[in-house]
Amino acid sequence: MTVTETGRVFQTTSERRLNHAMLPMRLYHKAKKLGVWDPRDIDFTQDQRDWQSLNEAEKRTVIRLCALFVAGEEAVTLDLLPLIRAVAREGRLEEEMYLTTFLFEEAKHTEVFRRFLDEVVGETSDLSVYHKDNYRKIFYEYLPQAMERLIDDPSPEAQAEASVTYNMVVEGVLAETGYYAFFNSLQRQGKMPGLMQAIGYLKRDESRHIGYGTYLLSRLISEHPHIWDVVNRRINLLMPYALGVVQDLFAEMETPESQQLAAELGITEPPFGFDPNEFLGYATKQFQSRLHVLERARGKSVDEIYKLSEETVGVEA
Ligand code: MN
Ligand code: FE2
């Protein structure tokens, strides 16, 4: 039943009231406390000084990562709405209440990366040149297609494909691995405190987003057992591209051009001591742990899914 059919019953005037025990509602309460940081409050003064101290290879790496992130955050900001609408049309008030915080947070993630590019890097050129084939496949095709499809087809199958693409692959593999890469490179050097602060907030916001996605897919699998197969097919389709994005990033650092530049500058180490295997290993591990949660949703009741804990779905406190 959709909310526009006659015989409408408001949940908040019925005995159901609001279910504060459900995971989405607990995430909503967390988001109101933790998701309200202001990108404009971040102090980039030290970052501006640190930027000058980076070598050319390091600068390029940061710009390349920012080019993937700023567009990725823009994409998830623009593409989320059809999923919110599909959930709202099913009358899932608690889930929609949580999703209101989700979209607001993605908007701020977009803002903070653009602000960093403007005020620290001073970059105004076309950064889409850093979007290689694997990235384009996901952010220019699969993500917007899966999300837009929900406008005409809000079926459980379409919702599952959308959530796998958005929450499991884009957020769960790409965003998380990217933050990890940023954090581990710049943090190790004690540089860019403003950017590190922003990424700390982003990671925490993102853990709630992925937690919701894990909840949504668990619920869909619990309600419709065949969705497990839909989820797996979608994962198998997208994973090669997702891992390809990570590989492309490292391949870029190893082009003859960048190696020559490194030689001229007397740089023998990869930028920030990056190790591709570390990131691919991290991406795979994070993903496997969530797949495990979804697998366990098979044969569970929806009531049990409601009780999924923040810990189980990896939400940061
Ligand atoms: Mn985000
Ligand atoms: Fe997100």
Coordinates of C-alpha atoms and ligand atoms in Angstrom, one line a residue:
M1 CA 0.0 0.0 0.0
T2 CA 1.3 3.5 -0.7
V3 CA 0.6 6.5 1.4
T4 CA -1.5 8.2 -1.3
E5 CA -4.2 5.5 -1.2
T6 CA -7.4 6.2 0.7
G7 CA -7.7 4.9 4.3
R8 CA -4.4 6.6 5.2
V9 CA -3.3 5.8 8.7
F10 CA -0.7 8.0 10.3
Q11 CA 1.8 5.9 12.3
T12 CA 2.3 8.6 14.9
T13 CA -1.4 8.8 15.8
S14 CA -1.7 5.0 15.9
E15 CA -0.5 2.6 18.5
R16 CA 2.6 2.1 16.5
R17 CA 3.9 5.5 17.4
L18 CA 7.6 5.6 16.7
N19 CA 9.8 2.6 17.2
H20 CA 13.0 4.0 18.7
A21 CA 14.5 0.5 19.1
M22 CA 14.9 -0.1 15.4
L23 CA 18.4 0.2 14.0
P24 CA 17.5 3.0 11.5
M25 CA 15.9 5.0 14.4
R26 CA 19.0 4.5 16.5
L27 CA 21.1 5.7 13.6
Y28 CA 18.9 8.8 13.3
H29 CA 19.4 9.7 16.9
K30 CA 23.2 9.2 16.4
A31 CA 23.2 11.3 13.3
K32 CA 21.5 14.3 15.1
K33 CA 24.4 14.3 17.5
L34 CA 27.4 13.3 15.3
G35 CA 26.4 14.4 11.8
V36 CA 26.0 18.1 12.4
W37 CA 29.6 19.3 12.0
D38 CA 30.0 22.3 9.7
P39 CA 32.5 22.0 6.8
R40 CA 33.1 25.7 7.1
D41 CA 34.2 25.4 10.7
I42 CA 37.3 23.3 9.7
D43 CA 40.5 25.3 9.9
F44 CA 42.7 24.7 6.9
T45 CA 45.5 27.2 7.8
Q46 CA 48.0 24.5 8.7
D47 CA 46.9 22.5 5.6
Q48 CA 47.8 25.5 3.4
R49 CA 51.3 25.5 4.9
D50 CA 51.7 21.7 4.7
W51 CA 50.6 21.7 1.1
Q52 CA 53.7 23.8 0.2
S53 CA 55.9 21.2 1.8
L54 CA 54.6 18.2 -0.2
N55 CA 56.7 17.0 -3.2
E56 CA 55.2 17.0 -6.7
A57 CA 54.3 13.3 -6.6
E58 CA 52.5 13.7 -3.3
K59 CA 50.6 16.8 -4.5
R60 CA 49.5 14.9 -7.6
T61 CA 48.3 11.9 -5.4
V62 CA 46.3 14.2 -3.2
I63 CA 44.7 15.9 -6.2
R64 CA 44.0 12.6 -7.9
L65 CA 42.3 11.3 -4.7
C66 CA 40.3 14.5 -4.3
A67 CA 39.1 14.2 -7.9
L68 CA 37.7 10.8 -7.2
F69 CA 36.2 11.9 -3.9
V70 CA 34.6 15.2 -4.7
A71 CA 32.8 13.7 -7.7
G72 CA 31.9 10.6 -5.8
E73 CA 30.3 12.6 -3.0
E74 CA 28.5 14.7 -5.6
A75 CA 27.2 11.6 -7.3
V76 CA 25.8 10.1 -4.0
T77 CA 24.2 13.5 -3.1
L78 CA 22.5 13.7 -6.5
D79 CA 21.5 10.0 -6.8
L80 CA 20.1 9.1 -3.4
L81 CA 16.6 10.7 -3.6
P82 CA 14.8 7.8 -5.5
L83 CA 15.7 5.4 -2.7
I84 CA 14.4 7.7 0.0
R85 CA 11.2 8.1 -2.1
A86 CA 10.8 4.3 -2.4
V87 CA 11.3 3.8 1.3
A88 CA 8.8 6.6 2.1
R89 CA 6.2 5.3 -0.2
E90 CA 6.2 2.0 1.7
G91 CA 5.4 4.0 4.8
R92 CA 8.6 3.2 6.6
L93 CA 8.7 6.3 8.7
E94 CA 11.7 5.5 10.9
E95 CA 13.8 4.6 7.9
E96 CA 12.9 7.8 6.1
M97 CA 13.6 9.8 9.2
Y98 CA 17.1 8.4 9.2
L99 CA 17.5 9.0 5.5
T100 CA 16.9 12.7 5.9
T101 CA 20.2 12.9 7.8
F102 CA 21.9 10.7 5.2
L103 CA 21.3 13.1 2.3
F104 CA 22.3 16.2 4.3
E105 CA 25.6 14.5 5.3
E106 CA 26.4 13.7 1.6
A107 CA 25.9 17.3 0.7
K108 CA 28.4 18.3 3.4
H109 CA 30.9 15.8 2.2
T110 CA 30.7 17.3 -1.3
E111 CA 31.1 20.8 0.2
V112 CA 34.2 19.9 2.3
F113 CA 36.2 18.4 -0.6
R114 CA 35.4 21.3 -2.9
R115 CA 36.4 23.7 -0.2
F116 CA 39.7 21.9 0.3
L117 CA 40.4 22.0 -3.4
D118 CA 39.5 25.7 -3.6
E119 CA 41.3 26.9 -0.4
V120 CA 44.2 24.6 0.0
V121 CA 45.1 23.2 -3.4
G122 CA 43.9 26.2 -5.4
E123 CA 42.9 23.8 -8.2
T124 CA 40.5 25.1 -10.8
S125 CA 41.3 22.8 -13.8
D126 CA 39.0 20.0 -15.1
L127 CA 39.6 17.1 -12.6
S128 CA 37.4 14.6 -14.5
V129 CA 40.6 13.7 -16.4
Y130 CA 41.4 11.6 -13.4
H131 CA 38.2 9.6 -13.8
K132 CA 39.4 6.4 -15.5
D133 CA 37.3 3.7 -17.2
N134 CA 36.5 1.7 -14.0
Y135 CA 35.5 4.8 -12.1
R136 CA 33.4 6.0 -15.0
K137 CA 31.6 2.6 -15.2
I138 CA 30.5 2.9 -11.6
F139 CA 29.9 6.7 -11.1
Y140 CA 28.7 7.6 -14.6
E141 CA 26.7 4.5 -15.4
Y142 CA 25.9 1.8 -12.8
L143 CA 25.2 4.1 -9.8
P144 CA 22.9 6.6 -11.5
Q145 CA 21.1 3.9 -13.5
A146 CA 20.4 1.7 -10.4
M147 CA 19.1 4.7 -8.4
E148 CA 17.0 6.3 -11.2
R149 CA 15.4 2.9 -11.9
L150 CA 13.6 3.1 -8.6
I151 CA 11.5 6.0 -9.8
D152 CA 9.5 3.7 -12.0
D153 CA 10.4 0.4 -10.4
P154 CA 10.6 0.4 -6.6
S155 CA 10.5 -3.4 -6.4
P156 CA 12.5 -5.2 -3.7
E157 CA 14.8 -6.5 -6.5
A158 CA 15.5 -2.9 -7.7
Q159 CA 15.9 -1.7 -4.2
A160 CA 18.5 -4.4 -3.5
E161 CA 20.4 -3.6 -6.7
A162 CA 20.4 0.1 -5.8
S163 CA 21.6 -0.5 -2.2
V164 CA 24.3 -3.0 -3.2
T165 CA 25.6 -0.4 -5.7
Y166 CA 25.3 2.6 -3.5
N167 CA 26.0 1.3 0.1
M168 CA 28.0 -1.9 -0.4
V169 CA 30.2 -1.0 -3.4
V170 CA 30.4 2.8 -3.6
E171 CA 30.4 3.5 0.1
G172 CA 31.5 0.2 1.5
V173 CA 34.4 -0.5 -0.8
L174 CA 35.4 2.7 -2.5
A175 CA 34.7 5.5 0.0
E176 CA 36.0 3.5 3.0
T177 CA 39.1 2.4 1.2
G178 CA 39.8 5.9 0.0
Y179 CA 39.4 7.4 3.5
Y180 CA 41.7 4.7 4.8
A181 CA 44.3 5.6 2.1
F182 CA 44.1 9.3 3.0
F183 CA 44.2 8.8 6.7
N184 CA 47.1 6.4 6.6
S185 CA 49.2 8.5 4.3
L186 CA 48.8 12.0 5.6
Q187 CA 48.2 11.0 9.2
R188 CA 51.4 9.0 9.2
Q189 CA 53.2 12.2 8.2
G190 CA 51.3 14.3 10.7
K191 CA 50.2 16.6 7.8
M192 CA 47.0 18.3 6.8
P193 CA 45.3 18.4 10.2
G194 CA 42.1 20.1 8.7
L195 CA 41.7 17.5 6.0
M196 CA 42.3 14.8 8.6
Q197 CA 39.6 16.2 10.8
A198 CA 37.2 16.3 7.9
I199 CA 38.0 12.8 7.0
G200 CA 37.5 11.7 10.6
Y201 CA 33.9 13.1 10.4
L202 CA 33.3 11.6 7.0
K203 CA 34.4 8.1 8.1
R204 CA 32.0 8.3 11.0
D205 CA 29.1 9.6 8.9
E206 CA 29.8 6.9 6.3
S207 CA 29.8 4.1 8.8
R208 CA 26.2 5.1 9.6
H209 CA 25.3 5.1 5.9
I210 CA 26.8 1.7 5.3
G211 CA 25.1 0.5 8.5
Y212 CA 21.8 1.6 7.1
G213 CA 22.5 -0.1 3.8
T214 CA 23.4 -3.3 5.6
Y215 CA 20.1 -3.1 7.6
L216 CA 18.1 -2.4 4.4
L217 CA 19.6 -5.4 2.5
S218 CA 19.2 -7.6 5.5
R219 CA 15.5 -6.7 5.8
L220 CA 15.0 -7.3 2.0
I221 CA 16.7 -10.7 2.3
S222 CA 14.6 -11.5 5.3
E223 CA 11.4 -10.5 3.6
H224 CA 12.2 -12.1 0.2
P225 CA 14.8 -14.9 0.4
H226 CA 15.6 -14.8 -3.3
I227 CA 17.0 -11.3 -2.8
W228 CA 20.2 -13.0 -1.5
D229 CA 20.8 -14.1 -5.1
V230 CA 20.1 -10.7 -6.5
V231 CA 22.6 -9.2 -4.1
N232 CA 25.3 -11.7 -5.0
R233 CA 24.8 -11.3 -8.8
R234 CA 25.1 -7.5 -8.4
I235 CA 28.2 -7.8 -6.2
N236 CA 29.8 -10.1 -8.8
L237 CA 29.0 -7.6 -11.5
L238 CA 30.4 -4.6 -9.7
M239 CA 33.4 -5.8 -7.7
P240 CA 35.8 -6.0 -10.6
Y241 CA 35.2 -2.3 -11.4
A242 CA 35.5 -1.3 -7.7
L243 CA 38.8 -3.1 -7.3
G244 CA 39.8 -1.7 -10.7
V245 CA 39.4 1.9 -9.3
V246 CA 41.8 1.1 -6.6
Q247 CA 44.2 -0.5 -9.0
D248 CA 44.0 2.4 -11.5
L249 CA 45.0 4.8 -8.7
F250 CA 48.3 2.9 -8.2
A251 CA 48.9 2.2 -11.9
E252 CA 48.8 6.0 -12.4
M253 CA 51.6 6.4 -9.9
E254 CA 53.7 4.0 -11.9
T255 CA 53.4 5.5 -15.4
P256 CA 56.7 6.2 -17.1
E257 CA 55.8 9.9 -16.8
S258 CA 55.4 9.9 -13.1
Q259 CA 58.4 7.6 -12.6
Q260 CA 60.6 10.0 -14.6
L261 CA 59.3 12.9 -12.6
A262 CA 60.0 11.0 -9.4
A263 CA 63.5 10.2 -10.6
E264 CA 64.1 13.9 -11.5
L265 CA 63.0 14.9 -8.0
G266 CA 65.1 12.2 -6.4
I267 CA 62.1 10.4 -5.0
T268 CA 62.6 6.7 -4.5
E269 CA 59.6 5.8 -2.4
P270 CA 56.0 5.7 -3.8
P271 CA 54.1 8.8 -2.6
F272 CA 53.5 8.5 1.1
G273 CA 54.9 5.0 1.0
F274 CA 51.6 3.7 -0.5
D275 CA 51.3 0.0 -0.7
P276 CA 48.5 -1.2 -3.2
N277 CA 48.2 -4.6 -1.5
E278 CA 47.4 -3.0 1.8
F279 CA 44.5 -1.1 0.3
L280 CA 43.2 -4.0 -1.8
G281 CA 43.4 -6.2 1.3
Y282 CA 41.5 -3.6 3.4
A283 CA 38.8 -3.1 0.7
T284 CA 38.3 -6.9 0.5
K285 CA 38.2 -7.4 4.3
Q286 CA 35.6 -4.6 4.9
F287 CA 33.4 -6.0 2.2
Q288 CA 33.6 -9.6 3.4
S289 CA 32.5 -8.7 6.9
R290 CA 29.4 -7.0 5.6
L291 CA 28.6 -9.8 3.2
H292 CA 28.7 -12.1 6.3
V293 CA 26.1 -10.0 8.1
L294 CA 23.8 -10.2 5.0
E295 CA 24.3 -13.9 4.7
R296 CA 23.2 -14.3 8.3
A297 CA 20.0 -12.4 7.5
R298 CA 18.8 -15.4 5.5
G299 CA 16.0 -17.2 7.4
K300 CA 15.8 -14.5 10.1
S301 CA 12.6 -12.7 10.9
V302 CA 12.2 -9.0 10.3
D303 CA 11.9 -8.5 14.1
E304 CA 15.4 -9.9 14.4
I305 CA 16.7 -7.6 11.7
Y306 CA 15.2 -4.7 13.6
K307 CA 17.5 -5.6 16.5
L308 CA 20.7 -5.6 14.4
S309 CA 23.2 -3.8 16.6
E310 CA 25.4 -0.9 15.6
E311 CA 28.4 -3.0 16.4
T312 CA 27.4 -5.8 14.0
V313 CA 27.0 -3.4 11.1
G314 CA 30.2 -1.5 12.0
V315 CA 28.8 1.9 13.0
E316 CA 31.4 4.1 14.6
A317 CA 30.5 5.7 18.0
Ligands
MN1 MN 29.8 10.6 1.7
FE2_2 FE 27.6 8.1 2.4

